[in-house]
PDB file of C-alpha atoms in Angstrom:
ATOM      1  CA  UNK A   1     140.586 109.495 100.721  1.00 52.00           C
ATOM      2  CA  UNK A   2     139.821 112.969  99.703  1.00 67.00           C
ATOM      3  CA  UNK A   3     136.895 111.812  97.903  1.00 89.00           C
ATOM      4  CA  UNK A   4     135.614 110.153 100.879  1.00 94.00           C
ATOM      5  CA  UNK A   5     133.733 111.028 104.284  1.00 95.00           C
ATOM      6  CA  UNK A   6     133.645 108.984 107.655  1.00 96.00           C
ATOM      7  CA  UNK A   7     130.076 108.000 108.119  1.00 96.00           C
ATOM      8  CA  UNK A   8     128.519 106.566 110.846  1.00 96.00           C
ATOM      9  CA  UNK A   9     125.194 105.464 111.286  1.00 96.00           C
ATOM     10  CA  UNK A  10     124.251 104.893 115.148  1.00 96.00           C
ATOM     11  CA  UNK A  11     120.960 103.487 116.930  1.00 93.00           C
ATOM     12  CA  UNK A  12     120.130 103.791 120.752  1.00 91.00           C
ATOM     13  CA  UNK A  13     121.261 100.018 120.675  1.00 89.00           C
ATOM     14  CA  UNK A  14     124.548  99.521 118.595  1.00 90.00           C
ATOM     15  CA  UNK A  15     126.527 101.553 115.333  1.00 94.00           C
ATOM     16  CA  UNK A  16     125.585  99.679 112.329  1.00 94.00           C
ATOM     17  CA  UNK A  17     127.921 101.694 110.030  1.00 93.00           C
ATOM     18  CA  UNK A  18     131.163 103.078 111.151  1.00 94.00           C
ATOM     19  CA  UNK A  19     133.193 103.661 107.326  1.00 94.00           C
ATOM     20  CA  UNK A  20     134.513 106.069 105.057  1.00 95.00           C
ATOM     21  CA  UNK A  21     131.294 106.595 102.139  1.00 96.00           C
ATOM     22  CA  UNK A  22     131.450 108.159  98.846  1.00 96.00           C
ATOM     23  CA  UNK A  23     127.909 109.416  99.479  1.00 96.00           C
ATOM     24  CA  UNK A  24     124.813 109.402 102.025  1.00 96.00           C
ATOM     25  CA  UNK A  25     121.601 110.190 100.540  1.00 96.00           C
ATOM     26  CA  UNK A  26     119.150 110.523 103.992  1.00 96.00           C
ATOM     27  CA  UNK A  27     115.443 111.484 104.438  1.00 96.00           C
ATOM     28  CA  UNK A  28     115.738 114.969 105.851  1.00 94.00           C
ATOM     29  CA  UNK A  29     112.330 116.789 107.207  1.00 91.00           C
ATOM     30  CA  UNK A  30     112.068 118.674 103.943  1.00 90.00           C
ATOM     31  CA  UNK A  31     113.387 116.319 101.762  1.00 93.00           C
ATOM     32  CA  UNK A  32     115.958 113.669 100.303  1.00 94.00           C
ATOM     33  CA  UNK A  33     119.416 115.475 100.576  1.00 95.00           C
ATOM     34  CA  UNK A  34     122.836 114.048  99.789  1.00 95.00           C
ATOM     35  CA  UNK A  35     125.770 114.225 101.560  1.00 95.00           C
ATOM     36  CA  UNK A  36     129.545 113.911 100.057  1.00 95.00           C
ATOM     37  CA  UNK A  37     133.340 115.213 101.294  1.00 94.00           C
ATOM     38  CA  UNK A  38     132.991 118.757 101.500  1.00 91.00           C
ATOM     39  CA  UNK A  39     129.607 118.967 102.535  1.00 93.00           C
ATOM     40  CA  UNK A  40     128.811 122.619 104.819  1.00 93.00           C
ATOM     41  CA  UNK A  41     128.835 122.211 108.371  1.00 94.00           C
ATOM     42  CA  UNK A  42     124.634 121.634 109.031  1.00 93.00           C
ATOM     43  CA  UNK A  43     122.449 119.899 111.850  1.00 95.00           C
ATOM     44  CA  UNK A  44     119.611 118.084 110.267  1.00 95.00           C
ATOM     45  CA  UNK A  45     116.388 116.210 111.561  1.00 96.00           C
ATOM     46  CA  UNK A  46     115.603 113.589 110.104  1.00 96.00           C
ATOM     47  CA  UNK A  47     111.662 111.934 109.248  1.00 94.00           C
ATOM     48  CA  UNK A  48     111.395 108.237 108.678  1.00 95.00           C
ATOM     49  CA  UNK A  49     112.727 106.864 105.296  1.00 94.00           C
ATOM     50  CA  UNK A  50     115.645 105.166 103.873  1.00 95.00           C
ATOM     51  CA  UNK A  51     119.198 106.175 103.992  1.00 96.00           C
ATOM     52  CA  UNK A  52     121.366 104.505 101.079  1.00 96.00           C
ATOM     53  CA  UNK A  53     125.103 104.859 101.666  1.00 96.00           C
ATOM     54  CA  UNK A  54     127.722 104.551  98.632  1.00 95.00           C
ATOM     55  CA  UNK A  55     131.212 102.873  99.090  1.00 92.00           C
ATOM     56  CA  UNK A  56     132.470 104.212  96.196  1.00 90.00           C
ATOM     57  CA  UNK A  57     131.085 105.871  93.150  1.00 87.00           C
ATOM     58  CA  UNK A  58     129.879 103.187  91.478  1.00 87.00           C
ATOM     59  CA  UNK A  59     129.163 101.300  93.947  1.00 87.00           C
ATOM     60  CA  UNK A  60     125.142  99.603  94.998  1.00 91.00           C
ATOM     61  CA  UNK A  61     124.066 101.206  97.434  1.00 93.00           C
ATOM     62  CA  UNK A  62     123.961 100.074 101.252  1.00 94.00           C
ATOM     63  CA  UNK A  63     120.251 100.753 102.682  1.00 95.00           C
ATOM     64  CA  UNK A  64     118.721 101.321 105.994  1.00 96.00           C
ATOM     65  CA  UNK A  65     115.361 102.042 106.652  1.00 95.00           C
ATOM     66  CA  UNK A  66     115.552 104.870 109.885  1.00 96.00           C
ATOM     67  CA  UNK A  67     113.350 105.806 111.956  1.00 93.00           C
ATOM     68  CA  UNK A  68     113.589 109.487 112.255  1.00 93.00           C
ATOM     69  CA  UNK A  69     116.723 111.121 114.003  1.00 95.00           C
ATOM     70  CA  UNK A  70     119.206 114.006 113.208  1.00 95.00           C
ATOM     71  CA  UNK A  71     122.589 113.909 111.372  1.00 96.00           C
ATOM     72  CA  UNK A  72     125.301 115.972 112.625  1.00 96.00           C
ATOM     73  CA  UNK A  73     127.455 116.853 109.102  1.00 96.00           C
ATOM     74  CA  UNK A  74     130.934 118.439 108.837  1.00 95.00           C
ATOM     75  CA  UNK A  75     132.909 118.792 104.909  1.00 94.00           C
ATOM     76  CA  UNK A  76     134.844 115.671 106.464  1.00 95.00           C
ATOM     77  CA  UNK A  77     132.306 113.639 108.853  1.00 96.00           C
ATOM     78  CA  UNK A  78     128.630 112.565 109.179  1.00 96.00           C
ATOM     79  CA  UNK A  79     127.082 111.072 112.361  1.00 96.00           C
ATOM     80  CA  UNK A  80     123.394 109.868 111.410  1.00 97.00           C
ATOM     81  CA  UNK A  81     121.648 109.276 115.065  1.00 96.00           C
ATOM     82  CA  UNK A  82     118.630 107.472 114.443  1.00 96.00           C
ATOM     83  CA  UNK A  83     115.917 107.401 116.654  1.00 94.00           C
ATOM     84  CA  UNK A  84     115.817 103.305 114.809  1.00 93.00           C
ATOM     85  CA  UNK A  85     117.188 102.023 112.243  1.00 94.00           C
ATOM     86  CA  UNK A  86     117.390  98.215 110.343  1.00 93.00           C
ATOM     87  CA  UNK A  87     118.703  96.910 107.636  1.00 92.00           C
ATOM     88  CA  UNK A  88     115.951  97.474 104.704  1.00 92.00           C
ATOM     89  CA  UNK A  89     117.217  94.278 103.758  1.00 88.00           C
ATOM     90  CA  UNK A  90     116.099  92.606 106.548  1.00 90.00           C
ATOM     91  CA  UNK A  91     112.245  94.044 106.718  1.00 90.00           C
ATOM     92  CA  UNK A  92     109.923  91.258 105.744  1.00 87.00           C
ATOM     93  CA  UNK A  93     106.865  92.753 103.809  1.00 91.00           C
ATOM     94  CA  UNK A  94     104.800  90.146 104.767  1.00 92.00           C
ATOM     95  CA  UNK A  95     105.537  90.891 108.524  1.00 93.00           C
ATOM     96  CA  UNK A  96     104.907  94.469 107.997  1.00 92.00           C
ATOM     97  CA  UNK A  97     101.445  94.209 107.259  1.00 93.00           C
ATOM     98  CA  UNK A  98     100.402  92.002 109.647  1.00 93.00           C
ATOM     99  CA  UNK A  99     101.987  94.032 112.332  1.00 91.00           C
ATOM    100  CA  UNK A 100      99.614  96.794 110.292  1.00 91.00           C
ATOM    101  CA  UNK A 101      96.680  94.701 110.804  1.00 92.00           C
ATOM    102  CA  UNK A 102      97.265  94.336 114.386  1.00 93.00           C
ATOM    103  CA  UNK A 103      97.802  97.780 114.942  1.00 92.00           C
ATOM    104  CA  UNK A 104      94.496  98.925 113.056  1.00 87.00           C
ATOM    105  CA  UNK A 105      92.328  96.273 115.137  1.00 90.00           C
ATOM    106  CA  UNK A 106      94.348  98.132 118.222  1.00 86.00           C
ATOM    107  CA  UNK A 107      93.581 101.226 117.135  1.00 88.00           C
ATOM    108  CA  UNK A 108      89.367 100.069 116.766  1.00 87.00           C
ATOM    109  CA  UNK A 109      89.436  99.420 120.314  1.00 84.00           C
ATOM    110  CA  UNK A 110      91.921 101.872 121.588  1.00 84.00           C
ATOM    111  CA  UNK A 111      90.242 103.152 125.151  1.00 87.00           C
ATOM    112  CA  UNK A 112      91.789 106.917 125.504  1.00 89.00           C
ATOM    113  CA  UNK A 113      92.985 109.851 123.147  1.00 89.00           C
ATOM    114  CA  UNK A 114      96.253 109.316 124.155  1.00 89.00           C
ATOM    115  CA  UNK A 115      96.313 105.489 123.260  1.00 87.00           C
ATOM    116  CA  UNK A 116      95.110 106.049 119.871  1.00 88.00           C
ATOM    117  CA  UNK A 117      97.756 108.716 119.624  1.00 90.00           C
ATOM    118  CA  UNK A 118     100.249 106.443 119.963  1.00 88.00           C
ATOM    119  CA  UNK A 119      98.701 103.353 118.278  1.00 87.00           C
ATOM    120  CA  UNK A 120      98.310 105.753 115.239  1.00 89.00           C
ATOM    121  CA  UNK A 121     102.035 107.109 115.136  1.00 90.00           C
ATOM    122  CA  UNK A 122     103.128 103.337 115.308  1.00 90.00           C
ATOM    123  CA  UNK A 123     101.213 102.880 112.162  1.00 89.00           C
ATOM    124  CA  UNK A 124     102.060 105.568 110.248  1.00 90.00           C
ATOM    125  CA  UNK A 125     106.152 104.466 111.066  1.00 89.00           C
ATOM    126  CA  UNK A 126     105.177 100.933 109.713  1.00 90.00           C
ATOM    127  CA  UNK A 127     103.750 102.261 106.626  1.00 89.00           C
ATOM    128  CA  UNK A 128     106.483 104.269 106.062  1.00 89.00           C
ATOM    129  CA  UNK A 129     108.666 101.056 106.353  1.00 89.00           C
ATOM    130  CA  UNK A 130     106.252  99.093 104.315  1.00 89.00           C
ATOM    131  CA  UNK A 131     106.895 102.187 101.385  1.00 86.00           C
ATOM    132  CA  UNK A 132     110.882 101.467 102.098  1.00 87.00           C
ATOM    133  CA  UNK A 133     110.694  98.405 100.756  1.00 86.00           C
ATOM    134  CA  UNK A 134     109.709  99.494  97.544  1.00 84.00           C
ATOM    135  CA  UNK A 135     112.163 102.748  97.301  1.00 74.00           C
TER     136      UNK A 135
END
């Protein structure tokens, strides 16, 4: 298992991925980076995007669509702690941008500074999962 890290990918509600990976590819705040056995010791943050996880070498890759977060690495572990995270395969497109449409007709008659602020993060987060889906 050499070859191999121990990944885990945790949410404030559950661990959705507690096994050893050939390779993590996550969204780091300055780019895509990938992660195998070996890796330096680091502390990342992480910006929303997808994080695809490989079994094995060859394998198709496991994807989860995160919300932001930090990864703590080591040369033989990686803890992702997402802020979020889901299943990309279990975003529904159509969903998305309705919950886009509702957020923009929030957003029209948003009453203070601070509740556009917020309405406006919330939409930028579901266009970023709305991009996911086609990564």
């Amino acid at each position: 298992m050499e070859n191999f890290i121990n990944f885990e990918l945790v949410s404030p509600e559950q661990r959705l991925v507690s096994e050893p990976a050939f390779q993590v590819t996550m969204p780091g705040e300055e780019g895509y980076m990938g992660v195998r056995a070996g890796h330096m010791a680091l502390m990342v943050s992480l910006r929303p995007g997808v994080v695809e996880i490989l079994a094995h070498e060859n394998a198709a890759p496991e994807k989860f669509f995160v919300a932001g977060g930090f990864a703590d690495i080591t040369p033989v572990h990686c803890t992702l702690l997402a802020e979020d995270a889901v299943r990309l395969g279990s975003l529904s497109e159509d969903k998305l941008r309705s919950e886009l449409a509702r957020l923009n007709d929030d957003l029209d008659h948003a009453h203070s500074a601070d509740e556009s602020a917020a309405i406006a993060a919330k939409i930028a987060l579901t266009e970023s999962m709305l991009s996911a889906l086609y990564q």
